[in-house]
């Protein structure tokens, strides 16, 4: 037996429609507004909804959209207003219908039978081959896609990607899975893992190269002074080391930090200096011998603050060391480097520029396989904040018993 839900705030209409529908052998549920209807649908199996547009609390349009979020059951919309017809036409798809009030109950019965018959035929035909995404219907057997009843032309590749994201709903796919789908459609053979990995590596390398090129060009051509504010370097370094901890653990490397007990407050651009530290720490981890340590030290005196990163790495020649901060220099000497770690050759050059923008110096020192990146930046005592200056000025004026103009 089919169950039909009548949603209308007019009690007399509900009584009349209920009588006609029960005489035809349908089970009938009633709701006076959209909120009541949605609650009823949660606890009852409903096969068709007769829905009035003009209702209190939640109107028919909002109720219809809520139903469509979870179900494609047939809905017959009712309205007494002529201007609602355009709205209804925009909402409905092939499986929906609408009637303008007033109407004869027999006409509604005919629409109910037609909608139920059509919906049952569609379910039998689907047999698991239809995917419903609100107003979007994907037919896996026919390889067709319709949106609100209008067929959308898709290439086989586009359809494969759409099917991947649509089934099962809510699942997250990584890049490898997407490339696998694409390569299966394009290549048609089972060697997609190699294709996926090589394509992914090239894409990552190109992105890194373009990003670094743009950053290098911006830094090289910028004459503007960097914006700076008071930053606790101890806290900044601590946050960066926490972010690098998973990578260090994966490489079997221990990050040893010696940041001191006293905060080191400096006037810097935290994003730019943080970017330079990121680059240097990434290189220290990348070239460090596995199961080794990377020591990060922060110290300062009255003139400068110093950041050092010490690691044990594969030996390099004096020529390689001299070219380390040059543009497009790639230290391919590392035995630990994998294909997906290929850099752009600009990272260390960018780091040096970022540090020089702060008036600092970046250098590399080495001895017996121990390499130390050293940052030395002039220590600038932060200026008082504008609010603090204003407060001190007003306090001074009050003590002098003078007027502030």
Short mmCIF file of C-alpha atoms in Angstrom, two decimals:
data_model
loop_
_atom_site.label_atom_id
_atom_site.label_comp_id
_atom_site.label_asym_id
_atom_site.label_seq_id
_atom_site.Cartn_x
_atom_site.Cartn_y
_atom_site.Cartn_z
CA UNK A 1 0.00 0.00 0.00
CA UNK A 2 1.27 3.45 -0.91
CA UNK A 3 1.40 6.16 1.76
CA UNK A 4 0.64 9.72 0.73
CA UNK A 5 1.45 12.76 2.86
CA UNK A 6 -0.88 15.79 2.49
CA UNK A 7 0.78 19.04 3.61
CA UNK A 8 -1.68 21.96 3.73
CA UNK A 9 -2.68 24.43 6.44
CA UNK A 10 -6.30 24.34 5.18
CA UNK A 11 -8.05 21.69 7.32
CA UNK A 12 -11.05 21.37 5.00
CA UNK A 13 -8.86 20.65 1.97
CA UNK A 14 -6.96 17.99 3.92
CA UNK A 15 -10.24 16.31 4.96
CA UNK A 16 -11.58 16.23 1.41
CA UNK A 17 -8.35 14.94 -0.16
CA UNK A 18 -7.94 12.35 2.59
CA UNK A 19 -11.40 10.97 1.87
CA UNK A 20 -10.77 10.62 -1.86
CA UNK A 21 -7.34 9.05 -1.43
CA UNK A 22 -8.48 6.51 1.18
CA UNK A 23 -11.35 5.49 -1.05
CA UNK A 24 -8.72 4.63 -3.68
CA UNK A 25 -6.87 2.41 -1.20
CA UNK A 26 -4.02 4.76 -0.20
CA UNK A 27 -2.77 5.27 3.34
CA UNK A 28 -2.83 8.97 4.19
CA UNK A 29 -0.80 11.14 6.56
CA UNK A 30 -1.51 14.82 7.27
CA UNK A 31 0.61 17.84 8.22
CA UNK A 32 -0.38 21.48 8.64
CA UNK A 33 3.03 22.97 7.73
CA UNK A 34 6.48 22.10 6.45
CA UNK A 35 8.13 21.52 9.82
CA UNK A 36 5.45 19.04 10.86
CA UNK A 37 5.71 17.31 7.46
CA UNK A 38 9.50 16.84 7.68
CA UNK A 39 9.20 15.40 11.18
CA UNK A 40 6.50 13.00 9.98
CA UNK A 41 8.68 11.85 7.07
CA UNK A 42 11.47 10.91 9.48
CA UNK A 43 9.25 8.41 11.31
CA UNK A 44 7.09 7.16 8.41
CA UNK A 45 7.65 5.71 4.95
CA UNK A 46 6.11 8.14 2.47
CA UNK A 47 5.75 7.41 -1.26
CA UNK A 48 4.30 10.74 -2.47
CA UNK A 49 3.81 14.24 -1.04
CA UNK A 50 1.00 16.66 -1.89
CA UNK A 51 2.45 20.03 -0.90
CA UNK A 52 0.79 23.46 -0.61
CA UNK A 53 3.13 26.43 -1.20
CA UNK A 54 1.50 29.02 1.11
CA UNK A 55 1.85 27.80 4.71
CA UNK A 56 2.91 29.22 8.10
CA UNK A 57 6.22 28.41 9.89
CA UNK A 58 7.84 26.73 6.85
CA UNK A 59 6.35 27.34 3.40
CA UNK A 60 6.09 24.84 0.56
CA UNK A 61 9.19 26.01 -1.32
CA UNK A 62 11.51 25.57 1.68
CA UNK A 63 9.86 22.25 2.49
CA UNK A 64 10.31 21.04 -1.09
CA UNK A 65 14.01 21.94 -1.06
CA UNK A 66 14.48 20.17 2.28
CA UNK A 67 12.83 17.03 0.90
CA UNK A 68 15.08 17.12 -2.16
CA UNK A 69 18.19 17.15 0.03
CA UNK A 70 17.56 13.52 0.98
CA UNK A 71 14.89 12.08 -1.31
CA UNK A 72 13.65 12.00 -4.90
CA UNK A 73 10.12 10.80 -4.08
CA UNK A 74 7.41 12.41 -6.25
CA UNK A 75 5.93 15.72 -5.06
CA UNK A 76 2.74 17.37 -6.35
CA UNK A 77 2.80 21.09 -5.61
CA UNK A 78 -0.41 23.09 -5.04
CA UNK A 79 -0.88 26.85 -5.35
CA UNK A 80 -3.74 29.29 -5.69
CA UNK A 81 -1.53 32.18 -6.90
CA UNK A 82 -0.81 32.71 -10.59
CA UNK A 83 2.66 34.14 -9.92
CA UNK A 84 3.72 30.93 -8.18
CA UNK A 85 3.62 29.01 -11.47
CA UNK A 86 7.04 30.33 -12.58
CA UNK A 87 8.57 29.40 -9.21
CA UNK A 88 7.06 25.93 -9.38
CA UNK A 89 8.29 25.43 -12.95
CA UNK A 90 11.82 26.34 -11.84
CA UNK A 91 11.70 23.93 -8.93
CA UNK A 92 10.17 20.87 -10.50
CA UNK A 93 11.87 18.12 -12.45
CA UNK A 94 10.42 15.35 -14.60
CA UNK A 95 9.09 13.33 -11.67
CA UNK A 96 7.23 16.32 -10.14
CA UNK A 97 3.87 17.83 -10.97
CA UNK A 98 1.72 20.75 -9.85
CA UNK A 99 -1.89 21.86 -9.77
CA UNK A 100 -3.39 25.33 -9.57
CA UNK A 101 -6.21 25.80 -7.08
CA UNK A 102 -9.12 25.35 -7.35
CA UNK A 103 -9.01 21.84 -8.85
CA UNK A 104 -11.26 18.81 -8.90
CA UNK A 105 -10.18 15.97 -6.55
CA UNK A 106 -10.48 13.50 -9.42
CA UNK A 107 -7.85 15.45 -11.35
CA UNK A 108 -5.52 15.22 -8.37
CA UNK A 109 -6.17 11.46 -8.11
CA UNK A 110 -5.19 11.03 -11.76
CA UNK A 111 -1.93 12.96 -11.12
CA UNK A 112 -1.20 10.87 -8.01
CA UNK A 113 -1.61 7.59 -9.92
CA UNK A 114 0.55 8.82 -12.80
CA UNK A 115 3.34 9.98 -10.48
CA UNK A 116 3.40 6.77 -8.46
CA UNK A 117 3.38 4.64 -11.62
CA UNK A 118 6.20 6.67 -13.17
CA UNK A 119 8.26 6.57 -9.98
CA UNK A 120 7.84 2.80 -9.59
CA UNK A 121 8.86 2.22 -13.21
CA UNK A 122 11.96 4.36 -12.70
CA UNK A 123 12.94 2.42 -9.56
CA UNK A 124 12.52 -0.91 -11.35
CA UNK A 125 14.54 0.33 -14.31
CA UNK A 126 17.26 1.71 -12.08
CA UNK A 127 18.03 -1.46 -10.14
CA UNK A 128 20.89 0.41 -8.50
CA UNK A 129 22.00 2.13 -11.69
CA UNK A 130 20.62 5.59 -10.84
CA UNK A 131 22.40 8.07 -8.60
CA UNK A 132 20.34 11.00 -7.27
CA UNK A 133 22.09 14.21 -6.19
CA UNK A 134 19.17 16.54 -5.47
CA UNK A 135 18.05 17.60 -8.99
CA UNK A 136 20.94 15.79 -10.72
CA UNK A 137 20.34 12.20 -11.91
CA UNK A 138 23.17 9.97 -13.18
CA UNK A 139 22.23 6.80 -15.09
CA UNK A 140 25.22 4.44 -14.91
CA UNK A 141 23.75 1.98 -17.44
CA UNK A 142 22.78 4.52 -20.09
CA UNK A 143 25.80 6.77 -19.32
CA UNK A 144 23.50 9.78 -19.17
CA UNK A 145 23.16 12.76 -16.82
CA UNK A 146 20.07 14.95 -16.39
CA UNK A 147 19.60 18.13 -14.38
CA UNK A 148 15.97 19.08 -13.65
CA UNK A 149 14.92 16.89 -16.56
CA UNK A 150 17.39 18.39 -19.05
CA UNK A 151 20.09 16.04 -20.34
CA UNK A 152 23.67 17.24 -19.94
CA UNK A 153 26.25 16.24 -22.53
CA UNK A 154 29.44 14.90 -20.92
CA UNK A 155 32.54 13.26 -22.35
CA UNK A 156 33.40 9.73 -21.09
CA UNK A 157 36.21 11.21 -19.00
CA UNK A 158 33.93 13.84 -17.43
CA UNK A 159 31.32 11.17 -16.67
CA UNK A 160 33.97 8.93 -15.04
CA UNK A 161 35.11 11.75 -12.76
CA UNK A 162 31.49 12.65 -11.90
CA UNK A 163 30.73 9.01 -11.05
CA UNK A 164 33.83 8.86 -8.87
CA UNK A 165 32.71 11.84 -6.79
CA UNK A 166 29.04 10.82 -6.71
CA UNK A 167 29.38 7.20 -5.60
CA UNK A 168 29.58 6.62 -2.73
CA UNK A 169 28.51 10.03 -1.50
CA UNK A 170 30.54 11.62 1.27
CA UNK A 171 33.76 9.68 0.56
CA UNK A 172 37.02 11.64 0.23
CA UNK A 173 39.37 10.72 -2.63
CA UNK A 174 43.08 11.52 -2.73
CA UNK A 175 44.95 12.72 -5.80
CA UNK A 176 46.18 9.21 -6.67
CA UNK A 177 42.62 7.88 -6.88
CA UNK A 178 41.55 10.72 -9.19
CA UNK A 179 44.58 10.19 -11.43
CA UNK A 180 43.82 6.46 -11.45
CA UNK A 181 40.31 7.17 -12.75
CA UNK A 182 41.61 9.56 -15.40
CA UNK A 183 44.40 7.25 -16.56
CA UNK A 184 42.06 4.25 -16.77
CA UNK A 185 39.77 6.25 -19.05
CA UNK A 186 42.58 7.71 -21.16
CA UNK A 187 45.08 4.86 -21.28
CA UNK A 188 42.93 1.77 -20.95
CA UNK A 189 45.70 -0.40 -19.47
CA UNK A 190 46.90 -1.39 -16.03
CA UNK A 191 50.10 0.68 -15.80
CA UNK A 192 48.40 3.67 -14.21
CA UNK A 193 50.43 3.55 -10.94
CA UNK A 194 53.64 4.53 -12.76
CA UNK A 195 51.75 7.09 -14.85
CA UNK A 196 50.05 8.53 -11.76
CA UNK A 197 53.25 8.83 -9.78
CA UNK A 198 55.30 10.41 -12.57
CA UNK A 199 52.51 12.83 -13.51
CA UNK A 200 51.97 13.79 -9.90
CA UNK A 201 55.72 14.39 -9.35
CA UNK A 202 55.94 16.58 -12.44
CA UNK A 203 52.87 18.58 -11.40
CA UNK A 204 54.23 19.15 -7.88
CA UNK A 205 57.64 20.16 -9.26
CA UNK A 206 56.13 22.63 -11.74
CA UNK A 207 53.93 24.17 -9.05
CA UNK A 208 56.91 24.57 -6.72
CA UNK A 209 58.99 26.08 -9.54
CA UNK A 210 56.30 28.64 -10.52
CA UNK A 211 55.59 29.58 -6.90
CA UNK A 212 59.28 30.10 -6.18
CA UNK A 213 59.85 32.06 -9.42
CA UNK A 214 57.04 34.48 -8.58
CA UNK A 215 58.25 34.86 -5.01
CA UNK A 216 61.84 35.44 -6.11
CA UNK A 217 60.75 38.04 -8.69
CA UNK A 218 58.61 39.90 -6.13
CA UNK A 219 61.46 40.03 -3.64
CA UNK A 220 64.04 41.04 -6.24
CA UNK A 221 61.96 43.91 -7.64
CA UNK A 222 60.49 45.21 -4.39
CA UNK A 223 61.89 48.48 -3.05
CA UNK A 224 59.29 48.82 -0.30
CA UNK A 225 60.41 48.33 3.30
CA UNK A 226 58.97 45.27 4.95
CA UNK A 227 56.12 45.82 7.44
CA UNK A 228 57.26 44.82 10.90
CA UNK A 229 55.80 44.38 14.34
CA UNK A 230 56.92 43.05 17.70
CA UNK A 231 57.19 39.25 17.61
CA UNK A 232 58.39 36.72 20.16
CA UNK A 233 60.99 34.74 18.19
CA UNK A 234 60.98 32.00 20.82
CA UNK A 235 57.25 31.44 20.21
CA UNK A 236 57.59 31.73 16.41
CA UNK A 237 60.35 29.12 16.27
CA UNK A 238 58.45 26.85 18.64
CA UNK A 239 55.37 26.90 16.37
CA UNK A 240 57.46 26.16 13.26
CA UNK A 241 59.19 23.22 14.95
CA UNK A 242 55.83 21.74 15.97
CA UNK A 243 54.69 21.91 12.34
CA UNK A 244 57.87 20.12 11.15
CA UNK A 245 57.73 17.40 13.80
CA UNK A 246 55.69 14.89 11.70
CA UNK A 247 58.13 15.21 8.76
CA UNK A 248 61.10 14.78 11.09
CA UNK A 249 59.56 11.66 12.65
CA UNK A 250 58.87 10.22 9.21
CA UNK A 251 62.56 10.67 8.33
CA UNK A 252 63.68 9.21 11.65
CA UNK A 253 65.19 12.56 12.67
CA UNK A 254 64.95 14.16 16.10
CA UNK A 255 64.42 17.91 16.33
CA UNK A 256 66.45 19.21 19.26
CA UNK A 257 65.49 22.74 20.24
CA UNK A 258 67.42 25.14 22.42
CA UNK A 259 65.33 28.30 22.42
CA UNK A 260 66.32 29.59 25.85
CA UNK A 261 64.11 30.55 28.78
CA UNK A 262 63.76 34.27 28.04
CA UNK A 263 61.52 35.57 25.23
CA UNK A 264 63.40 37.27 22.40
CA UNK A 265 61.23 40.15 21.18
CA UNK A 266 62.17 41.59 17.79
CA UNK A 267 60.58 43.92 15.27
CA UNK A 268 60.17 41.72 12.17
CA UNK A 269 57.79 40.58 9.45
CA UNK A 270 56.87 37.22 10.97
CA UNK A 271 55.53 35.76 7.72
CA UNK A 272 58.70 36.57 5.74
CA UNK A 273 61.15 35.51 8.42
CA UNK A 274 59.03 32.44 9.11
CA UNK A 275 59.16 31.54 5.42
CA UNK A 276 62.99 31.79 5.46
CA UNK A 277 63.17 29.54 8.54
CA UNK A 278 60.81 27.05 6.85
CA UNK A 279 63.11 26.82 3.82
CA UNK A 280 66.26 26.36 5.91
CA UNK A 281 64.67 23.77 8.20
CA UNK A 282 63.29 21.86 5.21
CA UNK A 283 66.78 21.71 3.68
CA UNK A 284 68.32 20.66 6.99
CA UNK A 285 65.82 17.78 7.27
CA UNK A 286 66.06 16.86 3.61
CA UNK A 287 69.83 16.43 3.58
CA UNK A 288 70.33 15.22 7.13
CA UNK A 289 71.41 11.63 7.63
CA UNK A 290 68.48 9.44 8.70
CA UNK A 291 68.17 8.71 12.44
CA UNK A 292 70.25 11.81 13.11
CA UNK A 293 69.47 15.05 14.94
CA UNK A 294 68.76 18.59 13.78
CA UNK A 295 69.62 21.14 16.48
CA UNK A 296 67.79 24.49 16.40
CA UNK A 297 69.22 27.22 18.61
CA UNK A 298 68.00 30.76 19.38
CA UNK A 299 70.18 33.29 21.16
CA UNK A 300 70.70 37.06 21.23
CA UNK A 301 72.93 39.81 22.52
CA UNK A 302 72.46 43.56 22.75
CA UNK A 303 72.88 44.03 19.02
CA UNK A 304 71.60 40.95 17.22
CA UNK A 305 69.61 37.78 17.52
CA UNK A 306 70.91 34.51 16.08
CA UNK A 307 69.18 31.39 14.81
CA UNK A 308 71.25 28.30 14.05
CA UNK A 309 70.26 24.96 12.51
CA UNK A 310 72.85 22.23 12.85
CA UNK A 311 72.70 18.82 11.17
CA UNK A 312 74.95 15.97 10.03
CA UNK A 313 74.71 15.48 6.27
CA UNK A 314 76.48 13.94 3.32
CA UNK A 315 79.79 15.80 2.67
CA UNK A 316 79.77 18.39 -0.11
CA UNK A 317 82.64 20.01 -1.97
CA UNK A 318 83.83 23.57 -1.38
CA UNK A 319 82.53 24.49 -4.85
CA UNK A 320 79.07 23.14 -4.02
CA UNK A 321 79.11 24.99 -0.72
CA UNK A 322 80.01 28.29 -2.41
CA UNK A 323 77.11 27.93 -4.88
CA UNK A 324 74.56 26.84 -2.30
CA UNK A 325 72.71 30.19 -2.20
CA UNK A 326 72.90 30.83 -5.95
CA UNK A 327 69.77 30.81 -8.09
CA UNK A 328 68.79 27.48 -9.67
CA UNK A 329 71.45 25.62 -7.75
CA UNK A 330 70.25 22.09 -6.92
CA UNK A 331 72.13 20.02 -4.40
CA UNK A 332 71.60 16.65 -6.06
CA UNK A 333 74.44 15.19 -4.03
CA UNK A 334 72.08 14.03 -1.30
CA UNK A 335 71.68 10.26 -1.16
CA UNK A 336 68.48 10.70 0.82
CA UNK A 337 66.70 12.69 -1.83
CA UNK A 338 63.78 11.05 -3.63
CA UNK A 339 62.27 12.06 -6.96
CA UNK A 340 59.34 13.85 -5.40
CA UNK A 341 61.72 16.07 -3.39
CA UNK A 342 63.21 17.80 -6.42
CA UNK A 343 63.40 21.51 -5.62
CA UNK A 344 63.22 24.56 -7.81
CA UNK A 345 66.78 25.69 -7.08
CA UNK A 346 65.46 28.97 -5.68
CA UNK A 347 64.60 28.09 -2.09
CA UNK A 348 67.86 29.02 -0.40
CA UNK A 349 68.23 32.10 -2.59
CA UNK A 350 64.75 33.21 -1.47
CA UNK A 351 65.63 32.54 2.17
CA UNK A 352 68.74 34.69 1.89
CA UNK A 353 66.76 37.58 0.34
CA UNK A 354 64.09 37.38 3.05
CA UNK A 355 66.74 37.57 5.76
CA UNK A 356 68.58 40.41 4.00
CA UNK A 357 65.31 42.36 3.91
CA UNK A 358 65.56 42.35 7.71
CA UNK A 359 69.12 43.64 7.48
CA UNK A 360 70.47 40.22 8.39
CA UNK A 361 73.01 37.73 7.09
CA UNK A 362 72.61 34.06 6.18
CA UNK A 363 75.61 31.76 5.89
CA UNK A 364 76.56 28.09 5.95
CA UNK A 365 79.51 26.73 7.89
CA UNK A 366 80.72 23.14 7.80
CA UNK A 367 83.19 20.92 9.61
CA UNK A 368 83.60 17.15 9.34
CA UNK A 369 80.13 16.59 7.92
CA UNK A 370 78.42 18.94 10.41
CA UNK A 371 76.58 21.75 8.62
CA UNK A 372 75.20 24.84 10.33
CA UNK A 373 72.82 27.37 8.77
CA UNK A 374 73.34 30.63 10.69
CA UNK A 375 71.01 33.62 10.69
CA UNK A 376 72.21 36.88 12.26
CA UNK A 377 69.79 39.82 12.24
CA UNK A 378 70.26 43.23 13.93
CA UNK A 379 68.17 43.40 17.07
CA UNK A 380 65.73 46.31 16.75
CA UNK A 381 64.00 47.39 19.91
CA UNK A 382 60.29 47.56 19.07
CA UNK A 383 58.76 51.00 18.99
CA UNK A 384 55.97 51.75 21.43
CA UNK A 385 52.52 51.12 20.08
CA UNK A 386 50.59 54.25 19.02
CA UNK A 387 48.08 53.73 21.85
CA UNK A 388 50.88 53.57 24.42
CA UNK A 389 52.43 56.80 23.06
CA UNK A 390 49.05 58.54 23.16
CA UNK A 391 48.41 57.40 26.74
CA UNK A 392 51.81 58.62 27.89
CA UNK A 393 51.32 61.98 26.16
CA UNK A 394 47.90 62.51 27.77
CA UNK A 395 49.26 61.49 31.16
CA UNK A 396 52.09 64.00 30.79
CA UNK A 397 49.66 66.78 29.84
CA UNK A 398 47.43 66.01 32.83
CA UNK A 399 50.36 66.17 35.23
CA UNK A 400 51.37 69.52 33.70
CA UNK A 401 47.75 70.75 33.95
CA UNK A 402 47.68 71.84 30.31
CA UNK A 403 45.08 71.58 27.55
CA UNK A 404 45.39 69.10 24.72
CA UNK A 405 44.55 70.66 21.36
#
